[in-house]
Amino acid sequence: MATPTVPASAPPAAPAPATAAAPASASAPAPASPTAPAPAQTPAQSLPGPALPGPFPGGRVVRLHPVILASIVDSYERRNEGAARVIGTLLGTVDKHSVEVTNCFSVPHNESEDEVAVDMEFAKNMYELHKKVSPNELILGWYATGHDITEHSVLIHEYYSREAPNPIHLTVDTSLQNGRMSIKAYVSTLMGVPGRTMGVMFTPLTVKYAYYDTERIGVDLIMKTCFSPNRVIGLSSDLQQVGGASARIQDALSTVLQYAEDVLSGKVSADNTVGRFLMSLVNQVPKIVPDDFETMLNSNINDLLMVTYLANLTQSQIALNEKLVNL
Amino acid sequence: MLKILVPVTKRMKNILLGNRMASRKEGTGSATPSSSSTSGPAGKGKGKGGSGDSAVKQVQIDGLVVLKIIKHYQEEGQGTEVVQGVLLGLVVEDRLEITNCFPFPQHTEDDADFDEVQYQMEMMRSLRHVNIDHLHVGWYQSTYYGSFVTRALLDSQFSYQHAIEESVVLIYDPIKTAQGSLSLKAYRLTPKLMEVCKEKDFSPEALKKGNITFEHMFEEVPIVIKNSHLINVLMWELEKKSAVADKHELLSLASSNHLGKNLQLLMDRVDEMSQDIVKYNTYMRNTSKQQQQKHQYQQRRQQENMQRQSRGEPPLPEEDLSKLFKPPQPPARMDSLLIAGQINTYCQNIKEFTAQNLGKLFMAQALQEYNN
């Protein structure tokens, strides 16, 4: 059943200044490509990954799973005293159209004014351990908390480009600049005058959030801690869940109704696509003869009641058995 | 057949205890970054000291752990295979806080030289470097339609609980979760069952003495989910950025498939149970028959002896009756307890499910009447 709010929120907003830069950067790799790929790709792939063509293999979309972000925030909270940010490796899979990041782990590192030390042994070991559980995950790049890219990031990025072809850099702004936790992804492209020393520029990528169904349900539940005073929630019982789900649908329906009334009263101009969605919504309610519905309902209710009766019977049987055996 | 990997073996138990001791020493006077994790030594101290009936009254899980468990099953589990992993955290008073977890690779035949213990140790050592709580507090397992009451689980949980008093096993039901609401339950063995397992004596007498029924095998511990403030901020971000879930699985009225599978499993178990009962009945019959035989033999003996006495001959020596009539083996009671426990769990699940669906059907009926 199509939810009416789909058109209103259609594509998730790509993070901040990406839109202006995107068309510009789309053309940038093209002239850079004759000179760029040769020096950039020769720090050979240390992984048996798929042969990836071109400067960035996965189009311009990075799909993140929420578990990554939760991990990053958690490792930021557990950072060493004195460390301003944490870094770690991103693992996942590459697709023709996108890059999907499904796992990550943090890597200890030391950062001071003029030098950066990353524990590479640790990173390698962790990757081996992770590979035992999910052999399909490749190193895709790295993440860092903090709202900006520093010079140290370039060095770290270079290290990671030895591990993965064209790594992604993800920043999660835990310092909450602008009152938001902005999550951005970048890939590095070479820039500069051909023939002279090349610099590195981080071009932004679109970030989308991918969920498995069960993940979606988990995230919905965890989100509820935002509303409780001490950030604690319990797991609810069965009928409570039904109640909650129906309340959500009710909210969605009232939004739609509000919109329809606004259009009718002329406050909002009518949008044809929304109108079409509404039409299909209304048409999806099946038209059933009342008698048929009654029979369907009754047979279902009878099934369920019978099963409940059988379950109760079984339980009393085994309780009896227990008593008899222990005589 | 379920291939179940038992995550804890006897030697791991020693290593776990050893690990705890070692990290305690380290924690008290070291320069390792673990000192910045506030909970470390204090939690360990409390954990060791806290004992008694049910050491854990509540389990508090971080949102991160929930997401990781979901992801692990989604990527690695198919069908009836169970996925397992280790829970890390600490104990605070009577609450068990689970702050992180890592998955366990599935046991495949071609990894014959794979050392589970080594994997676990390495993982925990590495996590210690990044200040993640490295205290082993339990393990998690996915389940297929709620069938988790098995001998393997009992053994694993016993070894965990023996080594670490407050450990729990988290059972994650992915199918129920896919139907609309997260299904995560925490179980511990009751103290009574722990006693029996320690003795390793599963005969009927011991179980009767311990007064164990199938309802008192596992105790469920209530779970709460807690997030830090920063994670809450993250959740707000995600809510703004991601599309509304377009699947309202919870309100779907189709129930027969799920119900059918549940009932199938229940029927299998009930069959096993009836076989077990038949075995028990034959045992009872055999014992009583044997008693009768003994009695008859004794009577005949006495008669003969009286006859011999009347004839003046020496009486026949008393023979050892127990050698003549070997008592039959009493059937193992543990298995039937487990089966009864499993049947109980199935029934509970079914009842929850039907209650939900009845509610949904009545709602649909009300809507239909309203329309007409």
Short mmCIF file of N, CA, C and O in Angstrom, two decimals, chain A residues 30-72:
data_model
loop_
_atom_site.label_atom_id
_atom_site.label_comp_id
_atom_site.label_asym_id
_atom_site.label_seq_id
_atom_site.Cartn_x
_atom_site.Cartn_y
_atom_site.Cartn_z
N ALA A 30 37.21 13.83 -15.98
CA ALA A 30 37.36 13.48 -17.40
C ALA A 30 38.64 14.03 -17.99
O ALA A 30 39.45 13.28 -18.52
N PRO A 31 38.95 15.34 -17.89
CA PRO A 31 40.22 15.79 -18.44
C PRO A 31 41.40 15.29 -17.62
O PRO A 31 42.47 15.08 -18.16
N ALA A 32 41.19 15.07 -16.31
CA ALA A 32 42.32 14.60 -15.50
C ALA A 32 42.64 13.15 -15.80
O ALA A 32 43.73 12.68 -15.53
N SER A 33 41.66 12.43 -16.33
CA SER A 33 41.86 10.98 -16.43
C SER A 33 43.03 10.54 -17.30
O SER A 33 43.68 9.58 -16.96
N PRO A 34 43.35 11.21 -18.40
CA PRO A 34 44.52 10.71 -19.15
C PRO A 34 45.77 10.65 -18.30
O PRO A 34 46.50 9.67 -18.37
N THR A 35 45.99 11.63 -17.43
CA THR A 35 47.21 11.57 -16.63
C THR A 35 46.98 10.91 -15.28
O THR A 35 47.86 10.24 -14.76
N ALA A 36 45.77 11.06 -14.75
CA ALA A 36 45.57 10.64 -13.35
C ALA A 36 45.66 9.14 -13.11
O ALA A 36 46.44 8.71 -12.29
N PRO A 37 44.90 8.33 -13.79
CA PRO A 37 44.81 6.93 -13.34
C PRO A 37 46.16 6.25 -13.28
O PRO A 37 46.42 5.49 -12.38
N ALA A 38 47.05 6.53 -14.22
CA ALA A 38 48.32 5.83 -14.20
C ALA A 38 49.06 6.01 -12.87
O ALA A 38 49.27 5.03 -12.17
N PRO A 39 49.39 7.22 -12.44
CA PRO A 39 50.11 7.33 -11.16
C PRO A 39 49.22 6.99 -9.98
O PRO A 39 49.69 6.45 -9.00
N ALA A 40 47.92 7.28 -10.06
CA ALA A 40 47.10 7.05 -8.87
C ALA A 40 46.90 5.56 -8.62
O ALA A 40 46.83 5.14 -7.49
N GLN A 41 46.79 4.79 -9.67
CA GLN A 41 46.43 3.39 -9.44
C GLN A 41 47.64 2.50 -9.28
O GLN A 41 47.50 1.36 -8.88
N THR A 42 48.83 2.96 -9.61
CA THR A 42 49.96 2.03 -9.52
C THR A 42 50.32 1.57 -8.11
O THR A 42 50.74 0.44 -7.98
N PRO A 43 50.15 2.38 -7.05
CA PRO A 43 50.30 1.76 -5.71
C PRO A 43 49.33 0.60 -5.69
O PRO A 43 48.15 0.77 -5.49
N ALA A 44 49.85 -0.59 -5.98
CA ALA A 44 48.99 -1.65 -6.48
C ALA A 44 47.93 -2.07 -5.50
O ALA A 44 48.07 -1.89 -4.30
N GLN A 45 46.91 -2.68 -6.02
CA GLN A 45 45.85 -3.19 -5.16
C GLN A 45 46.41 -4.32 -4.33
O GLN A 45 46.93 -5.28 -4.85
N SER A 46 46.30 -4.20 -3.03
CA SER A 46 46.74 -5.31 -2.20
C SER A 46 45.61 -6.29 -1.97
O SER A 46 45.75 -7.28 -1.32
N LEU A 47 44.43 -5.98 -2.51
CA LEU A 47 43.30 -6.85 -2.27
C LEU A 47 42.90 -7.52 -3.57
O LEU A 47 42.99 -6.93 -4.63
N PRO A 48 42.42 -8.74 -3.48
CA PRO A 48 41.90 -9.37 -4.70
C PRO A 48 40.51 -8.87 -5.03
O PRO A 48 39.57 -9.63 -5.09
N GLY A 49 40.34 -7.57 -5.16
CA GLY A 49 39.02 -7.04 -5.45
C GLY A 49 38.72 -7.12 -6.93
O GLY A 49 39.59 -7.48 -7.72
N PRO A 50 37.52 -6.78 -7.30
CA PRO A 50 37.17 -6.83 -8.72
C PRO A 50 37.93 -5.73 -9.46
O PRO A 50 38.24 -4.69 -8.90
N ALA A 51 38.22 -5.94 -10.71
CA ALA A 51 38.94 -4.94 -11.50
C ALA A 51 38.02 -3.76 -11.72
O ALA A 51 36.93 -3.89 -12.25
N LEU A 52 38.44 -2.62 -11.26
CA LEU A 52 37.54 -1.47 -11.29
C LEU A 52 37.99 -0.49 -12.34
O LEU A 52 39.13 -0.05 -12.35
N PRO A 53 37.09 -0.13 -13.22
CA PRO A 53 37.47 0.79 -14.29
C PRO A 53 37.35 2.22 -13.83
O PRO A 53 36.53 2.54 -12.97
N GLY A 54 38.10 3.11 -14.44
CA GLY A 54 37.88 4.53 -14.26
C GLY A 54 38.27 5.05 -12.90
O GLY A 54 38.69 4.30 -12.02
N PRO A 55 38.19 6.35 -12.73
CA PRO A 55 38.62 6.98 -11.48
C PRO A 55 37.75 6.57 -10.30
O PRO A 55 38.27 6.20 -9.27
N PHE A 56 36.44 6.61 -10.40
CA PHE A 56 35.64 6.16 -9.27
C PHE A 56 34.65 5.11 -9.76
O PHE A 56 33.80 5.39 -10.57
N PRO A 57 34.75 3.92 -9.24
CA PRO A 57 34.01 2.83 -9.83
C PRO A 57 32.52 2.85 -9.56
O PRO A 57 31.75 2.35 -10.34
N GLY A 58 32.11 3.40 -8.46
CA GLY A 58 30.72 3.16 -8.08
C GLY A 58 29.78 4.29 -8.41
O GLY A 58 28.85 4.54 -7.65
N GLY A 59 29.98 4.99 -9.45
CA GLY A 59 29.10 6.12 -9.71
C GLY A 59 29.37 7.18 -8.67
O GLY A 59 30.49 7.37 -8.22
N ARG A 60 28.31 7.86 -8.25
CA ARG A 60 28.59 8.91 -7.26
C ARG A 60 27.79 8.70 -6.00
O ARG A 60 27.51 9.64 -5.29
N VAL A 61 27.37 7.49 -5.75
CA VAL A 61 26.50 7.29 -4.60
C VAL A 61 27.17 6.36 -3.60
O VAL A 61 27.72 5.33 -3.97
N VAL A 62 27.12 6.75 -2.35
CA VAL A 62 27.61 5.90 -1.27
C VAL A 62 26.42 5.52 -0.42
O VAL A 62 25.68 6.38 0.01
N ARG A 63 26.22 4.23 -0.21
CA ARG A 63 25.07 3.82 0.59
C ARG A 63 25.57 3.35 1.95
O ARG A 63 26.36 2.43 2.03
N LEU A 64 25.07 4.00 2.97
CA LEU A 64 25.53 3.70 4.32
C LEU A 64 24.47 2.93 5.08
O LEU A 64 23.29 3.20 4.95
N HIS A 65 24.94 2.04 5.92
CA HIS A 65 24.02 1.39 6.83
C HIS A 65 24.10 2.09 8.18
O HIS A 65 25.18 2.53 8.57
N PRO A 66 23.01 2.19 8.89
CA PRO A 66 23.04 2.92 10.16
C PRO A 66 23.99 2.32 11.18
O PRO A 66 24.49 3.03 12.05
N VAL A 67 24.28 1.02 11.06
CA VAL A 67 25.16 0.41 12.06
C VAL A 67 26.55 1.05 12.00
O VAL A 67 27.24 1.16 13.02
N ILE A 68 26.96 1.49 10.81
CA ILE A 68 28.27 2.14 10.67
C ILE A 68 28.30 3.41 11.50
O ILE A 68 29.23 3.65 12.28
N LEU A 69 27.26 4.24 11.32
CA LEU A 69 27.26 5.52 12.01
C LEU A 69 27.22 5.31 13.51
O LEU A 69 27.91 6.01 14.26
N ALA A 70 26.42 4.35 13.96
CA ALA A 70 26.37 4.09 15.40
C ALA A 70 27.75 3.66 15.90
O ALA A 70 28.19 4.09 16.96
N SER A 71 28.43 2.81 15.13
CA SER A 71 29.78 2.38 15.51
C SER A 71 30.71 3.57 15.62
O SER A 71 31.50 3.68 16.56
N ILE A 72 30.66 4.44 14.64
CA ILE A 72 31.57 5.59 14.62
C ILE A 72 31.32 6.47 15.84
O ILE A 72 32.26 6.88 16.53
#
